[in-house]
JSON list of C-alpha atoms in Angstrom, two decimals:
[
{"chain": "A", "resi": 1, "resn": "MET", "atom": "CA", "xyz": [16.90, 9.13, -50.59]},
{"chain": "A", "resi": 2, "resn": "THR", "atom": "CA", "xyz": [14.27, 10.92, -52.65]},
{"chain": "A", "resi": 3, "resn": "ASN", "atom": "CA", "xyz": [12.03, 9.49, -55.29]},
{"chain": "A", "resi": 4, "resn": "PRO", "atom": "CA", "xyz": [12.30, 10.84, -58.84]},
{"chain": "A", "resi": 5, "resn": "PRO", "atom": "CA", "xyz": [9.21, 12.95, -59.64]},
{"chain": "A", "resi": 6, "resn": "ASP", "atom": "CA", "xyz": [7.79, 10.46, -62.17]},
{"chain": "A", "resi": 7, "resn": "LEU", "atom": "CA", "xyz": [7.85, 7.45, -59.80]},
{"chain": "A", "resi": 8, "resn": "PRO", "atom": "CA", "xyz": [5.22, 6.77, -57.12]},
{"chain": "A", "resi": 9, "resn": "HIS", "atom": "CA", "xyz": [6.24, 6.91, -53.48]},
{"chain": "A", "resi": 10, "resn": "PRO", "atom": "CA", "xyz": [7.39, 3.48, -52.17]},
{"chain": "A", "resi": 11, "resn": "ASP", "atom": "CA", "xyz": [4.63, 3.48, -49.53]},
{"chain": "A", "resi": 12, "resn": "ARG", "atom": "CA", "xyz": [2.04, 3.95, -52.28]},
{"chain": "A", "resi": 13, "resn": "LEU", "atom": "CA", "xyz": [3.54, 1.06, -54.25]},
{"chain": "A", "resi": 14, "resn": "ARG", "atom": "CA", "xyz": [3.41, -1.14, -51.16]},
{"chain": "A", "resi": 15, "resn": "GLU", "atom": "CA", "xyz": [-0.24, -0.14, -50.59]},
{"chain": "A", "resi": 16, "resn": "VAL", "atom": "CA", "xyz": [-1.12, -1.04, -54.20]},
{"chain": "A", "resi": 17, "resn": "ALA", "atom": "CA", "xyz": [0.79, -4.34, -53.95]},
{"chain": "A", "resi": 18, "resn": "ASP", "atom": "CA", "xyz": [-1.06, -5.22, -50.72]},
{"chain": "A", "resi": 19, "resn": "ALA", "atom": "CA", "xyz": [-4.41, -4.42, -52.34]},
{"chain": "A", "resi": 20, "resn": "ALA", "atom": "CA", "xyz": [-3.54, -6.59, -55.35]},
{"chain": "A", "resi": 21, "resn": "THR", "atom": "CA", "xyz": [-2.52, -9.44, -53.06]},
{"chain": "A", "resi": 22, "resn": "ARG", "atom": "CA", "xyz": [-5.85, -9.23, -51.21]},
{"chain": "A", "resi": 23, "resn": "ALA", "atom": "CA", "xyz": [-7.79, -9.09, -54.49]},
{"chain": "A", "resi": 24, "resn": "PHE", "atom": "CA", "xyz": [-6.01, -12.05, -56.04]},
{"chain": "A", "resi": 25, "resn": "SER", "atom": "CA", "xyz": [-6.27, -14.08, -52.85]},
{"chain": "A", "resi": 26, "resn": "LEU", "atom": "CA", "xyz": [-10.02, -14.18, -53.51]},
{"chain": "A", "resi": 27, "resn": "LEU", "atom": "CA", "xyz": [-9.40, -16.16, -56.69]},
{"chain": "A", "resi": 28, "resn": "PRO", "atom": "CA", "xyz": [-8.72, -19.89, -56.49]},
{"chain": "A", "resi": 29, "resn": "ALA", "atom": "CA", "xyz": [-5.19, -20.74, -57.55]},
{"chain": "A", "resi": 30, "resn": "ARG", "atom": "CA", "xyz": [-5.94, -24.27, -58.79]},
{"chain": "A", "resi": 31, "resn": "PRO", "atom": "CA", "xyz": [-9.04, -26.18, -59.87]},
{"chain": "A", "resi": 32, "resn": "ASP", "atom": "CA", "xyz": [-8.62, -28.31, -56.72]},
{"chain": "A", "resi": 33, "resn": "ASP", "atom": "CA", "xyz": [-9.31, -25.20, -54.62]},
{"chain": "A", "resi": 34, "resn": "VAL", "atom": "CA", "xyz": [-12.78, -24.75, -56.12]},
{"chain": "A", "resi": 35, "resn": "ALA", "atom": "CA", "xyz": [-15.70, -26.34, -54.33]},
{"chain": "A", "resi": 36, "resn": "PRO", "atom": "CA", "xyz": [-17.49, -29.01, -56.36]},
{"chain": "A", "resi": 37, "resn": "PRO", "atom": "CA", "xyz": [-20.38, -27.65, -58.41]},
{"chain": "A", "resi": 38, "resn": "PRO", "atom": "CA", "xyz": [-23.90, -28.00, -57.10]},
{"chain": "A", "resi": 39, "resn": "THR", "atom": "CA", "xyz": [-25.74, -31.13, -58.15]},
{"chain": "A", "resi": 40, "resn": "GLU", "atom": "CA", "xyz": [-28.87, -31.53, -60.22]},
{"chain": "A", "resi": 41, "resn": "HIS", "atom": "CA", "xyz": [-30.71, -34.82, -59.78]},
{"chain": "A", "resi": 42, "resn": "GLY", "atom": "CA", "xyz": [-27.62, -36.51, -58.31]},
{"chain": "A", "resi": 43, "resn": "ARG", "atom": "CA", "xyz": [-25.29, -35.38, -61.13]},
{"chain": "A", "resi": 44, "resn": "PRO", "atom": "CA", "xyz": [-22.92, -32.43, -61.05]},
{"chain": "A", "resi": 45, "resn": "ALA", "atom": "CA", "xyz": [-24.50, -29.36, -62.64]},
{"chain": "A", "resi": 46, "resn": "MET", "atom": "CA", "xyz": [-22.63, -28.24, -65.73]},
{"chain": "A", "resi": 47, "resn": "ARG", "atom": "CA", "xyz": [-21.59, -24.60, -65.54]},
{"chain": "A", "resi": 48, "resn": "ARG", "atom": "CA", "xyz": [-19.18, -24.50, -68.42]},
{"chain": "A", "resi": 49, "resn": "LEU", "atom": "CA", "xyz": [-18.74, -21.99, -71.15]},
{"chain": "A", "resi": 50, "resn": "ARG", "atom": "CA", "xyz": [-20.38, -23.23, -74.30]},
{"chain": "A", "resi": 51, "resn": "THR", "atom": "CA", "xyz": [-18.20, -22.82, -77.35]},
{"chain": "A", "resi": 52, "resn": "ASP", "atom": "CA", "xyz": [-20.69, -23.66, -80.06]},
{"chain": "A", "resi": 53, "resn": "PRO", "atom": "CA", "xyz": [-19.60, -21.88, -83.29]},
{"chain": "A", "resi": 54, "resn": "ASP", "atom": "CA", "xyz": [-23.24, -21.17, -84.10]},
{"chain": "A", "resi": 55, "resn": "THR", "atom": "CA", "xyz": [-23.76, -19.09, -80.94]},
{"chain": "A", "resi": 56, "resn": "VAL", "atom": "CA", "xyz": [-20.42, -17.28, -80.77]},
{"chain": "A", "resi": 57, "resn": "GLU", "atom": "CA", "xyz": [-21.82, -14.00, -82.08]},
{"chain": "A", "resi": 58, "resn": "ARG", "atom": "CA", "xyz": [-24.78, -14.07, -79.70]},
{"chain": "A", "resi": 59, "resn": "ASP", "atom": "CA", "xyz": [-22.54, -14.98, -76.75]},
{"chain": "A", "resi": 60, "resn": "LEU", "atom": "CA", "xyz": [-20.15, -12.15, -77.57]},
{"chain": "A", "resi": 61, "resn": "VAL", "atom": "CA", "xyz": [-23.04, -9.70, -77.88]},
{"chain": "A", "resi": 62, "resn": "LYS", "atom": "CA", "xyz": [-24.35, -10.97, -74.53]},
{"chain": "A", "resi": 63, "resn": "LEU", "atom": "CA", "xyz": [-20.99, -10.31, -72.87]},
{"chain": "A", "resi": 64, "resn": "VAL", "atom": "CA", "xyz": [-20.67, -6.82, -74.38]},
{"chain": "A", "resi": 65, "resn": "LEU", "atom": "CA", "xyz": [-24.25, -5.92, -73.46]},
{"chain": "A", "resi": 66, "resn": "THR", "atom": "CA", "xyz": [-23.67, -7.18, -69.92]},
{"chain": "A", "resi": 67, "resn": "ILE", "atom": "CA", "xyz": [-20.71, -4.82, -69.54]},
{"chain": "A", "resi": 68, "resn": "VAL", "atom": "CA", "xyz": [-22.65, -1.93, -71.07]},
{"chain": "A", "resi": 69, "resn": "GLU", "atom": "CA", "xyz": [-25.62, -2.61, -68.76]},
{"chain": "A", "resi": 70, "resn": "LEU", "atom": "CA", "xyz": [-23.33, -2.69, -65.73]},
{"chain": "A", "resi": 71, "resn": "LEU", "atom": "CA", "xyz": [-21.85, 0.66, -66.75]},
{"chain": "A", "resi": 72, "resn": "ARG", "atom": "CA", "xyz": [-25.32, 2.08, -67.46]},
{"chain": "A", "resi": 73, "resn": "GLN", "atom": "CA", "xyz": [-26.50, 1.13, -63.98]},
{"chain": "A", "resi": 74, "resn": "LEU", "atom": "CA", "xyz": [-23.37, 2.61, -62.39]},
{"chain": "A", "resi": 75, "resn": "MET", "atom": "CA", "xyz": [-23.88, 5.85, -64.36]},
{"chain": "A", "resi": 76, "resn": "GLU", "atom": "CA", "xyz": [-27.51, 5.93, -63.27]},
{"chain": "A", "resi": 77, "resn": "ARG", "atom": "CA", "xyz": [-26.57, 5.55, -59.60]},
{"chain": "A", "resi": 78, "resn": "GLN", "atom": "CA", "xyz": [-23.92, 8.27, -59.92]},
{"chain": "A", "resi": 79, "resn": "ALA", "atom": "CA", "xyz": [-26.46, 10.56, -61.61]},
{"chain": "A", "resi": 80, "resn": "LEU", "atom": "CA", "xyz": [-28.99, 9.99, -58.83]},
{"chain": "A", "resi": 81, "resn": "HIS", "atom": "CA", "xyz": [-26.30, 10.71, -56.26]},
{"chain": "A", "resi": 82, "resn": "ARG", "atom": "CA", "xyz": [-25.43, 13.98, -58.00]},
{"chain": "A", "resi": 83, "resn": "VAL", "atom": "CA", "xyz": [-29.11, 14.95, -58.21]},
{"chain": "A", "resi": 84, "resn": "ASP", "atom": "CA", "xyz": [-29.56, 14.19, -54.49]},
{"chain": "A", "resi": 85, "resn": "GLN", "atom": "CA", "xyz": [-26.54, 16.37, -53.68]},
{"chain": "A", "resi": 86, "resn": "GLY", "atom": "CA", "xyz": [-28.02, 19.24, -55.70]},
{"chain": "A", "resi": 87, "resn": "ASN", "atom": "CA", "xyz": [-24.89, 19.63, -57.86]},
{"chain": "A", "resi": 88, "resn": "LEU", "atom": "CA", "xyz": [-26.81, 19.85, -61.14]},
{"chain": "A", "resi": 89, "resn": "THR", "atom": "CA", "xyz": [-28.96, 22.52, -62.73]},
{"chain": "A", "resi": 90, "resn": "GLU", "atom": "CA", "xyz": [-32.48, 21.62, -63.80]},
{"chain": "A", "resi": 91, "resn": "GLU", "atom": "CA", "xyz": [-31.34, 21.56, -67.43]},
{"chain": "A", "resi": 92, "resn": "GLN", "atom": "CA", "xyz": [-28.48, 19.18, -66.60]},
{"chain": "A", "resi": 93, "resn": "GLU", "atom": "CA", "xyz": [-30.88, 16.92, -64.69]},
{"chain": "A", "resi": 94, "resn": "GLU", "atom": "CA", "xyz": [-33.26, 16.86, -67.67]},
{"chain": "A", "resi": 95, "resn": "ARG", "atom": "CA", "xyz": [-30.46, 16.04, -70.13]},
{"chain": "A", "resi": 96, "resn": "LEU", "atom": "CA", "xyz": [-29.04, 13.35, -67.86]},
{"chain": "A", "resi": 97, "resn": "GLY", "atom": "CA", "xyz": [-32.44, 11.75, -67.33]},
{"chain": "A", "resi": 98, "resn": "LEU", "atom": "CA", "xyz": [-33.20, 11.80, -71.06]},
{"chain": "A", "resi": 99, "resn": "THR", "atom": "CA", "xyz": [-29.79, 10.33, -71.90]},
{"chain": "A", "resi": 100, "resn": "LEU", "atom": "CA", "xyz": [-30.22, 7.50, -69.40]},
{"chain": "A", "resi": 101, "resn": "MET", "atom": "CA", "xyz": [-33.72, 6.74, -70.71]},
{"chain": "A", "resi": 102, "resn": "ILE", "atom": "CA", "xyz": [-32.46, 6.63, -74.31]},
{"chain": "A", "resi": 103, "resn": "LEU", "atom": "CA", "xyz": [-29.58, 4.36, -73.32]},
{"chain": "A", "resi": 104, "resn": "HIS", "atom": "CA", "xyz": [-32.01, 2.02, -71.55]},
{"chain": "A", "resi": 105, "resn": "ASP", "atom": "CA", "xyz": [-34.25, 1.95, -74.63]},
{"chain": "A", "resi": 106, "resn": "ARG", "atom": "CA", "xyz": [-31.26, 1.15, -76.87]},
{"chain": "A", "resi": 107, "resn": "MET", "atom": "CA", "xyz": [-30.21, -1.65, -74.54]},
{"chain": "A", "resi": 108, "resn": "THR", "atom": "CA", "xyz": [-33.72, -3.11, -74.73]},
{"chain": "A", "resi": 109, "resn": "GLU", "atom": "CA", "xyz": [-33.67, -2.85, -78.55]},
{"chain": "A", "resi": 110, "resn": "LEU", "atom": "CA", "xyz": [-30.31, -4.62, -78.78]},
{"chain": "A", "resi": 111, "resn": "CYS", "atom": "CA", "xyz": [-31.48, -7.37, -76.43]},
{"chain": "A", "resi": 112, "resn": "ASP", "atom": "CA", "xyz": [-34.58, -7.86, -78.58]},
{"chain": "A", "resi": 113, "resn": "ARG", "atom": "CA", "xyz": [-32.48, -7.98, -81.75]},
{"chain": "A", "resi": 114, "resn": "TYR", "atom": "CA", "xyz": [-30.33, -10.81, -80.37]},
{"chain": "A", "resi": 115, "resn": "GLY", "atom": "CA", "xyz": [-33.10, -12.67, -78.56]},
{"chain": "A", "resi": 116, "resn": "LEU", "atom": "CA", "xyz": [-31.88, -11.73, -75.08]},
{"chain": "A", "resi": 117, "resn": "THR", "atom": "CA", "xyz": [-33.68, -10.40, -72.04]},
{"chain": "A", "resi": 118, "resn": "MET", "atom": "CA", "xyz": [-32.24, -8.03, -69.48]},
{"chain": "A", "resi": 119, "resn": "GLU", "atom": "CA", "xyz": [-32.25, -11.00, -67.07]},
{"chain": "A", "resi": 120, "resn": "ASP", "atom": "CA", "xyz": [-29.95, -12.89, -69.48]},
{"chain": "A", "resi": 121, "resn": "LEU", "atom": "CA", "xyz": [-27.35, -10.18, -68.92]},
{"chain": "A", "resi": 122, "resn": "ASN", "atom": "CA", "xyz": [-27.23, -10.78, -65.17]},
{"chain": "A", "resi": 123, "resn": "LEU", "atom": "CA", "xyz": [-24.27, -13.14, -64.88]},
{"chain": "A", "resi": 124, "resn": "ASP", "atom": "CA", "xyz": [-24.19, -15.62, -62.01]},
{"chain": "A", "resi": 125, "resn": "LEU", "atom": "CA", "xyz": [-20.94, -15.11, -60.10]},
{"chain": "A", "resi": 126, "resn": "GLY", "atom": "CA", "xyz": [-21.38, -18.21, -57.97]},
{"chain": "A", "resi": 127, "resn": "PRO", "atom": "CA", "xyz": [-20.97, -17.58, -54.25]},
{"chain": "A", "resi": 128, "resn": "LEU", "atom": "CA", "xyz": [-20.81, -13.82, -54.87]},
{"chain": "A", "resi": 129, "resn": "GLY", "atom": "CA", "xyz": [-24.35, -13.78, -56.27]},
{"chain": "A", "resi": 130, "resn": "THR", "atom": "CA", "xyz": [-25.35, -12.08, -59.49]},
{"chain": "A", "resi": 131, "resn": "LEU", "atom": "CA", "xyz": [-23.46, -9.30, -61.22]},
{"chain": "A", "resi": 132, "resn": "LEU", "atom": "CA", "xyz": [-26.39, -6.90, -61.50]},
{"chain": "A", "resi": 133, "resn": "PRO", "atom": "CA", "xyz": [-28.84, -6.05, -58.75]},
{"chain": "A", "resi": 134, "resn": "PRO", "atom": "CA", "xyz": [-32.33, -7.55, -59.11]}
]
């Protein structure tokens, strides 16, 4: 039996399904599966999402800037890797470096505009640590 050309091979589908199963097994299925939160002064520490209507815009900006900062850092690492491999001309290296510096400056400006610091963008992922490197 052959696969139609527009469908993935069954082994590839099984591989993707296995990877998804492993990924989702890292997530707790029920609130009971989650370890109790750490305590502060004998009381459970509150780590809930605040839904104050007055801070919705700032919180949304914080989330968007966090994603942009994560992508910026990934792009920077990829650029450094390409420079180390010698795959870029000097002109490309200059343009890439200038672009990354401008993007970093814009991120800093946006953080200042909304009263955020770059440290505010580093989400705490609990036992996994922080989202962004220190």
